Amino acid sequence: MDKFVIRGGNPLVGTVRVSGAKNSALPCMAAAILTEDEITLENLPHVRDINTERKLLSSMGAEIWVDDTKPDRVKICCRTLSDPVAKYEIVKTMRASSLVLGPLIARAGVARVAMPGGCAIGGRPIDLHIRGLEKMGAVITQEHGYLEARVERLLGAHLVFDKITVTGTEDLLMAAVLAEGETLMENCAREPEVADLAALLIAMGAKIEGAGTSTMRVQGVSSLHGARYRINPDRIEAGTFLIAGAITGGDLTVADCNPAHMSAVINKLQEAGARVDVFGTDAVRVRGGGQLRAADISTEEYPGFPTDMQAQYMALATQAEGVSLVEENIFENRFMHVQELARMGANIKVEGRTATVRGPAKLSAAAVMCSDLRASASLVLAALVADGESILDRVYHMDRGYERIEEKLAGVGAQIYRMGNVFPTREDEKTAIE
Ligand code: EPZ
């Protein structure tokens, strides 16, 4: 089991480069199911969840090639889907596997997808995905932990989401693009990752209006063709690095990012006393050093403060002068990092959906346990300022969504290294798939 060893105290100085967005790559990879042609995706991050999605697609019959000359480029061809089943062994390791449900039904008229089950941060139901597909004519039954879906051809419908759901919006958008007639989708998620998927679908020949807004109108087409598409930068990885620069009192430039997708986080860091400057359309510079000030956050759907940045922000709040209220409105159990931060000396009290953080607290290094992807990031950030050497266990959670984060952080002055099996190299991974 991999561990990180981190010695705190070094300000991070220099430039760190952001990888492609995991949460764009996952739906875009699933979109390959919608055509018999090959699609090429560029700027894919080298992270565990992408590997999982590749295994899932391969298990259904997809052909996948990693480009030797450019390892962040993947070609996917789903000409033959010999086994349109998302098996539990894979789905249980990644909830986003449910993203193949809509494309499979739209392409093949049949799908068998294991129910994802919950995860560390909550129940993660997919009732809104199912309700939308049923409204489009799919007959969906549940047995033995699997969803079975059948339909001659999906029919366009008027879909209104009871709750804003990112992958629900993506799943049903992929269903709608091959449905007969028009689909009007209201109360959609507006996350940039949804717009990324829509841009790929349009490049494949889909007819979509309103991508990235809360209302999308889709004219179904009879088939889609191949395309090449470059995934947007990961706004959550970028935000995590901004907090790393602020919490260590460093001077860090986060490059290859998209500042336009990061306004809520940039504004909050400025409110907390960090100096944050945007450079053009692909870089943000953060300078810490002064006393950080307490500032409250309340997580909201995009463009509000992202739930995926809540744990990272809480680590920063432990170092801010005063009382910061951290309210988590999206998931019911996304405070798993609190206990571990408290073991390092943080002063945090949780009542329902709100954590009260009193600072500044002097953090001391400790052996801590990662519980989920973003909680892991929070512990890394705390360890970067804690006094002494921390050991973070179960960093495989981190590897799900951060590409070689220990190398990127060490490259700007962090004292961090990975203990145990090194995360598979691109070569290892390529041979694992081919
Ligand atoms: C996506 O998850 C992201 N994952 C999550 O990122 C992110 O935290 C989340 O959106 C919110 O922004 C991917 O894109 C792969 P939701 P998703 O459906 O789509 C409820 C990370 O750290 N809900 O928007 O699964 C749900 O329980 C991950 O990178 C229903 O009730 O989240 C939650 O309370 C973690 N029924 C709320 O909606 C449904 O059918 C928002 O969930 C679907 C969702």
PDB file of C-alpha atoms and ligand atoms in Angstrom, residues 22-24 26-27 49 94-99 119 121-131 161 163-170 189 191 193 234-236 300-302 306-309 312 328-332 334 353 372-374 400-402, ligand 1:
ATOM      1  CA  LYS A  22     -10.409  13.719 -14.905  1.00  0.00           C
ATOM      2  CA  ASN A  23     -14.093  14.653 -14.692  1.00  0.00           C
ATOM      3  CA  SER A  24     -14.120  15.718 -18.338  1.00  0.00           C
ATOM      4  CA  LEU A  26     -14.482  10.181 -17.978  1.00  0.00           C
ATOM      5  CA  PRO A  27     -17.677  11.248 -19.825  1.00  0.00           C
ATOM      6  CA  ASP A  49      -9.789   6.520 -12.712  1.00  0.00           C
ATOM      7  CA  MET A  94     -15.466   3.898  -9.679  1.00  0.00           C
ATOM      8  CA  ARG A  95     -18.981   5.314  -9.395  1.00  0.00           C
ATOM      9  CA  ALA A  96     -18.565   7.280 -12.613  1.00  0.00           C
ATOM     10  CA  SER A  97     -18.855   3.938 -14.446  1.00  0.00           C
ATOM     11  CA  SER A  98     -22.586   4.717 -14.490  1.00  0.00           C
ATOM     12  CA  LEU A  99     -21.719   7.173 -17.278  1.00  0.00           C
ATOM     13  CA  CYS A 119     -18.784   5.570  -1.556  1.00  0.00           C
ATOM     14  CA  ILE A 121     -18.592  10.700   0.624  1.00  0.00           C
ATOM     15  CA  GLY A 122     -22.201   9.586   0.377  1.00  0.00           C
ATOM     16  CA  GLY A 123     -24.942   7.364  -0.972  1.00  0.00           C
ATOM     17  CA  ARG A 124     -24.388   8.563  -4.574  1.00  0.00           C
ATOM     18  CA  PRO A 125     -27.771   7.399  -5.967  1.00  0.00           C
ATOM     19  CA  ILE A 126     -28.452   7.423  -9.712  1.00  0.00           C
ATOM     20  CA  ASP A 127     -32.251   7.683  -9.517  1.00  0.00           C
ATOM     21  CA  LEU A 128     -32.228  10.864 -11.611  1.00  0.00           C
ATOM     22  CA  HIS A 129     -30.296   9.076 -14.393  1.00  0.00           C
ATOM     23  CA  ILE A 130     -32.835   6.233 -14.357  1.00  0.00           C
ATOM     24  CA  ARG A 131     -35.893   8.513 -14.239  1.00  0.00           C
ATOM     25  CA  PHE A 161     -33.801  17.460 -13.043  1.00  0.00           C
ATOM     26  CA  LYS A 163     -31.595  18.053  -8.301  1.00  0.00           C
ATOM     27  CA  ILE A 164     -28.598  19.358 -10.208  1.00  0.00           C
ATOM     28  CA  THR A 165     -26.487  16.318 -11.083  1.00  0.00           C
ATOM     29  CA  VAL A 166     -23.245  16.492 -13.089  1.00  0.00           C
ATOM     30  CA  THR A 167     -23.004  12.908 -14.326  1.00  0.00           C
ATOM     31  CA  GLY A 168     -26.812  12.732 -14.518  1.00  0.00           C
ATOM     32  CA  THR A 169     -26.747  15.644 -16.956  1.00  0.00           C
ATOM     33  CA  GLU A 170     -23.883  14.012 -18.892  1.00  0.00           C
ATOM     34  CA  ALA A 189     -25.470  21.025 -14.281  1.00  0.00           C
ATOM     35  CA  GLU A 191     -19.958  22.499 -14.678  1.00  0.00           C
ATOM     36  CA  GLU A 193     -16.916  19.323 -17.634  1.00  0.00           C
ATOM     37  CA  ASP A 234      -8.435  20.196 -14.384  1.00  0.00           C
ATOM     38  CA  ARG A 235      -9.821  23.154 -12.411  1.00  0.00           C
ATOM     39  CA  ILE A 236      -9.769  21.157  -9.146  1.00  0.00           C
ATOM     40  CA  GLU A 300     -22.648  25.072  -4.366  1.00  0.00           C
ATOM     41  CA  GLU A 301     -23.028  23.767  -7.886  1.00  0.00           C
ATOM     42  CA  TYR A 302     -20.922  25.581 -10.499  1.00  0.00           C
ATOM     43  CA  PRO A 306     -16.914  23.616  -5.661  1.00  0.00           C
ATOM     44  CA  THR A 307     -17.554  20.762  -3.239  1.00  0.00           C
ATOM     45  CA  ASP A 308     -14.409  19.162  -4.706  1.00  0.00           C
ATOM     46  CA  MET A 309     -12.385  22.031  -3.198  1.00  0.00           C
ATOM     47  CA  GLN A 312      -8.537  21.499   0.517  1.00  0.00           C
ATOM     48  CA  GLU A 328     -20.970  21.260   2.685  1.00  0.00           C
ATOM     49  CA  ASN A 329     -24.270  21.331   0.797  1.00  0.00           C
ATOM     50  CA  ILE A 330     -23.709  18.760  -1.962  1.00  0.00           C
ATOM     51  CA  PHE A 331     -22.737  15.493  -0.218  1.00  0.00           C
ATOM     52  CA  GLU A 332     -23.894  14.145   3.120  1.00  0.00           C
ATOM     53  CA  ARG A 334     -17.734  14.866   2.998  1.00  0.00           C
ATOM     54  CA  ARG A 353     -23.334  20.106   7.356  1.00  0.00           C
ATOM     55  CA  ASP A 372     -11.211   9.597  -0.358  1.00  0.00           C
ATOM     56  CA  LEU A 373      -9.764  11.595  -3.231  1.00  0.00           C
ATOM     57  CA  ARG A 374     -10.166  15.152  -1.990  1.00  0.00           C
ATOM     58  CA  ARG A 400      -7.423   8.360  -8.647  1.00  0.00           C
ATOM     59  CA  GLY A 401      -7.465  12.046  -9.544  1.00  0.00           C
ATOM     60  CA  TYR A 402      -4.009  13.597  -9.236  1.00  0.00           C
TER      61      TYR A 402
HETATM   62  C1  EPZ B   1     -19.631  14.624 -10.070  1.00  0.00           C
HETATM   63  O1  EPZ B   1     -20.131  13.537  -9.316  1.00  0.00           O
HETATM   64  C2  EPZ B   1     -18.117  14.581  -9.922  1.00  0.00           C
HETATM   65  N1  EPZ B   1     -17.614  13.321 -10.468  1.00  0.00           N
HETATM   66  C3  EPZ B   1     -17.750  14.686  -8.442  1.00  0.00           C
HETATM   67  O2  EPZ B   1     -16.337  14.725  -8.354  1.00  0.00           O
HETATM   68  C4  EPZ B   1     -18.323  16.010  -7.903  1.00  0.00           C
HETATM   69  O3  EPZ B   1     -18.058  16.091  -6.512  1.00  0.00           O
HETATM   70  C5  EPZ B   1     -19.834  16.058  -8.141  1.00  0.00           C
HETATM   71  O4  EPZ B   1     -20.120  15.864  -9.537  1.00  0.00           O
HETATM   72  C6  EPZ B   1     -20.439  17.388  -7.710  1.00  0.00           C
HETATM   73  O5  EPZ B   1     -19.814  18.431  -8.409  1.00  0.00           O
HETATM   74  C7  EPZ B   1     -17.506  13.194 -11.813  1.00  0.00           C
HETATM   75  O6  EPZ B   1     -17.822  14.098 -12.573  1.00  0.00           O
HETATM   76  C8  EPZ B   1     -16.964  11.886 -12.311  1.00  0.00           C
HETATM   77  P1  EPZ B   1     -23.827  14.697  -8.695  1.00  0.00           P
HETATM   78  P2  EPZ B   1     -21.681  13.108  -9.476  1.00  0.00           P
HETATM   79  O7  EPZ B   1     -24.639  13.717  -9.447  1.00  0.00           O
HETATM   80  O8  EPZ B   1     -22.146  13.421 -10.843  1.00  0.00           O
HETATM   81  C9  EPZ B   1     -27.366  13.715  -5.737  1.00  0.00           C
HETATM   82  C10 EPZ B   1     -14.232  14.173  -7.459  1.00  0.00           C
HETATM   83  O9  EPZ B   1     -13.771  14.381  -6.331  1.00  0.00           O
HETATM   84  N2  EPZ B   1     -27.879  12.826  -6.789  1.00  0.00           N
HETATM   85  O10 EPZ B   1     -23.639  16.056  -9.265  1.00  0.00           O
HETATM   86  O11 EPZ B   1     -21.782  11.719  -9.001  1.00  0.00           O
HETATM   87  C11 EPZ B   1     -26.034  13.244  -5.150  1.00  0.00           C
HETATM   88  O12 EPZ B   1     -26.254  12.284  -4.138  1.00  0.00           O
HETATM   89  C12 EPZ B   1     -15.662  13.687  -7.615  1.00  0.00           C
HETATM   90  O13 EPZ B   1     -13.617  14.372  -8.532  1.00  0.00           O
HETATM   91  C13 EPZ B   1     -29.103  12.204  -6.617  1.00  0.00           C
HETATM   92  O14 EPZ B   1     -29.764  12.356  -5.589  1.00  0.00           O
HETATM   93  O15 EPZ B   1     -22.379  14.069  -8.456  1.00  0.00           O
HETATM   94  C14 EPZ B   1     -25.439  14.524  -4.620  1.00  0.00           C
HETATM   95  O16 EPZ B   1     -25.981  14.806  -3.348  1.00  0.00           O
HETATM   96  C15 EPZ B   1     -16.314  13.372  -6.271  1.00  0.00           C
HETATM   97  N3  EPZ B   1     -29.570  11.372  -7.595  1.00  0.00           N
HETATM   98  C16 EPZ B   1     -25.918  15.576  -5.608  1.00  0.00           C
HETATM   99  O17 EPZ B   1     -27.032  14.975  -6.302  1.00  0.00           O
HETATM  100  C17 EPZ B   1     -28.877  11.167  -8.770  1.00  0.00           C
HETATM  101  O18 EPZ B   1     -29.366  10.418  -9.646  1.00  0.00           O
HETATM  102  C18 EPZ B   1     -24.877  15.969  -6.661  1.00  0.00           C
HETATM  103  O19 EPZ B   1     -24.349  14.770  -7.194  1.00  0.00           O
HETATM  104  C19 EPZ B   1     -27.644  11.827  -8.936  1.00  0.00           C
HETATM  105  C20 EPZ B   1     -27.166  12.659  -7.948  1.00  0.00           C
END
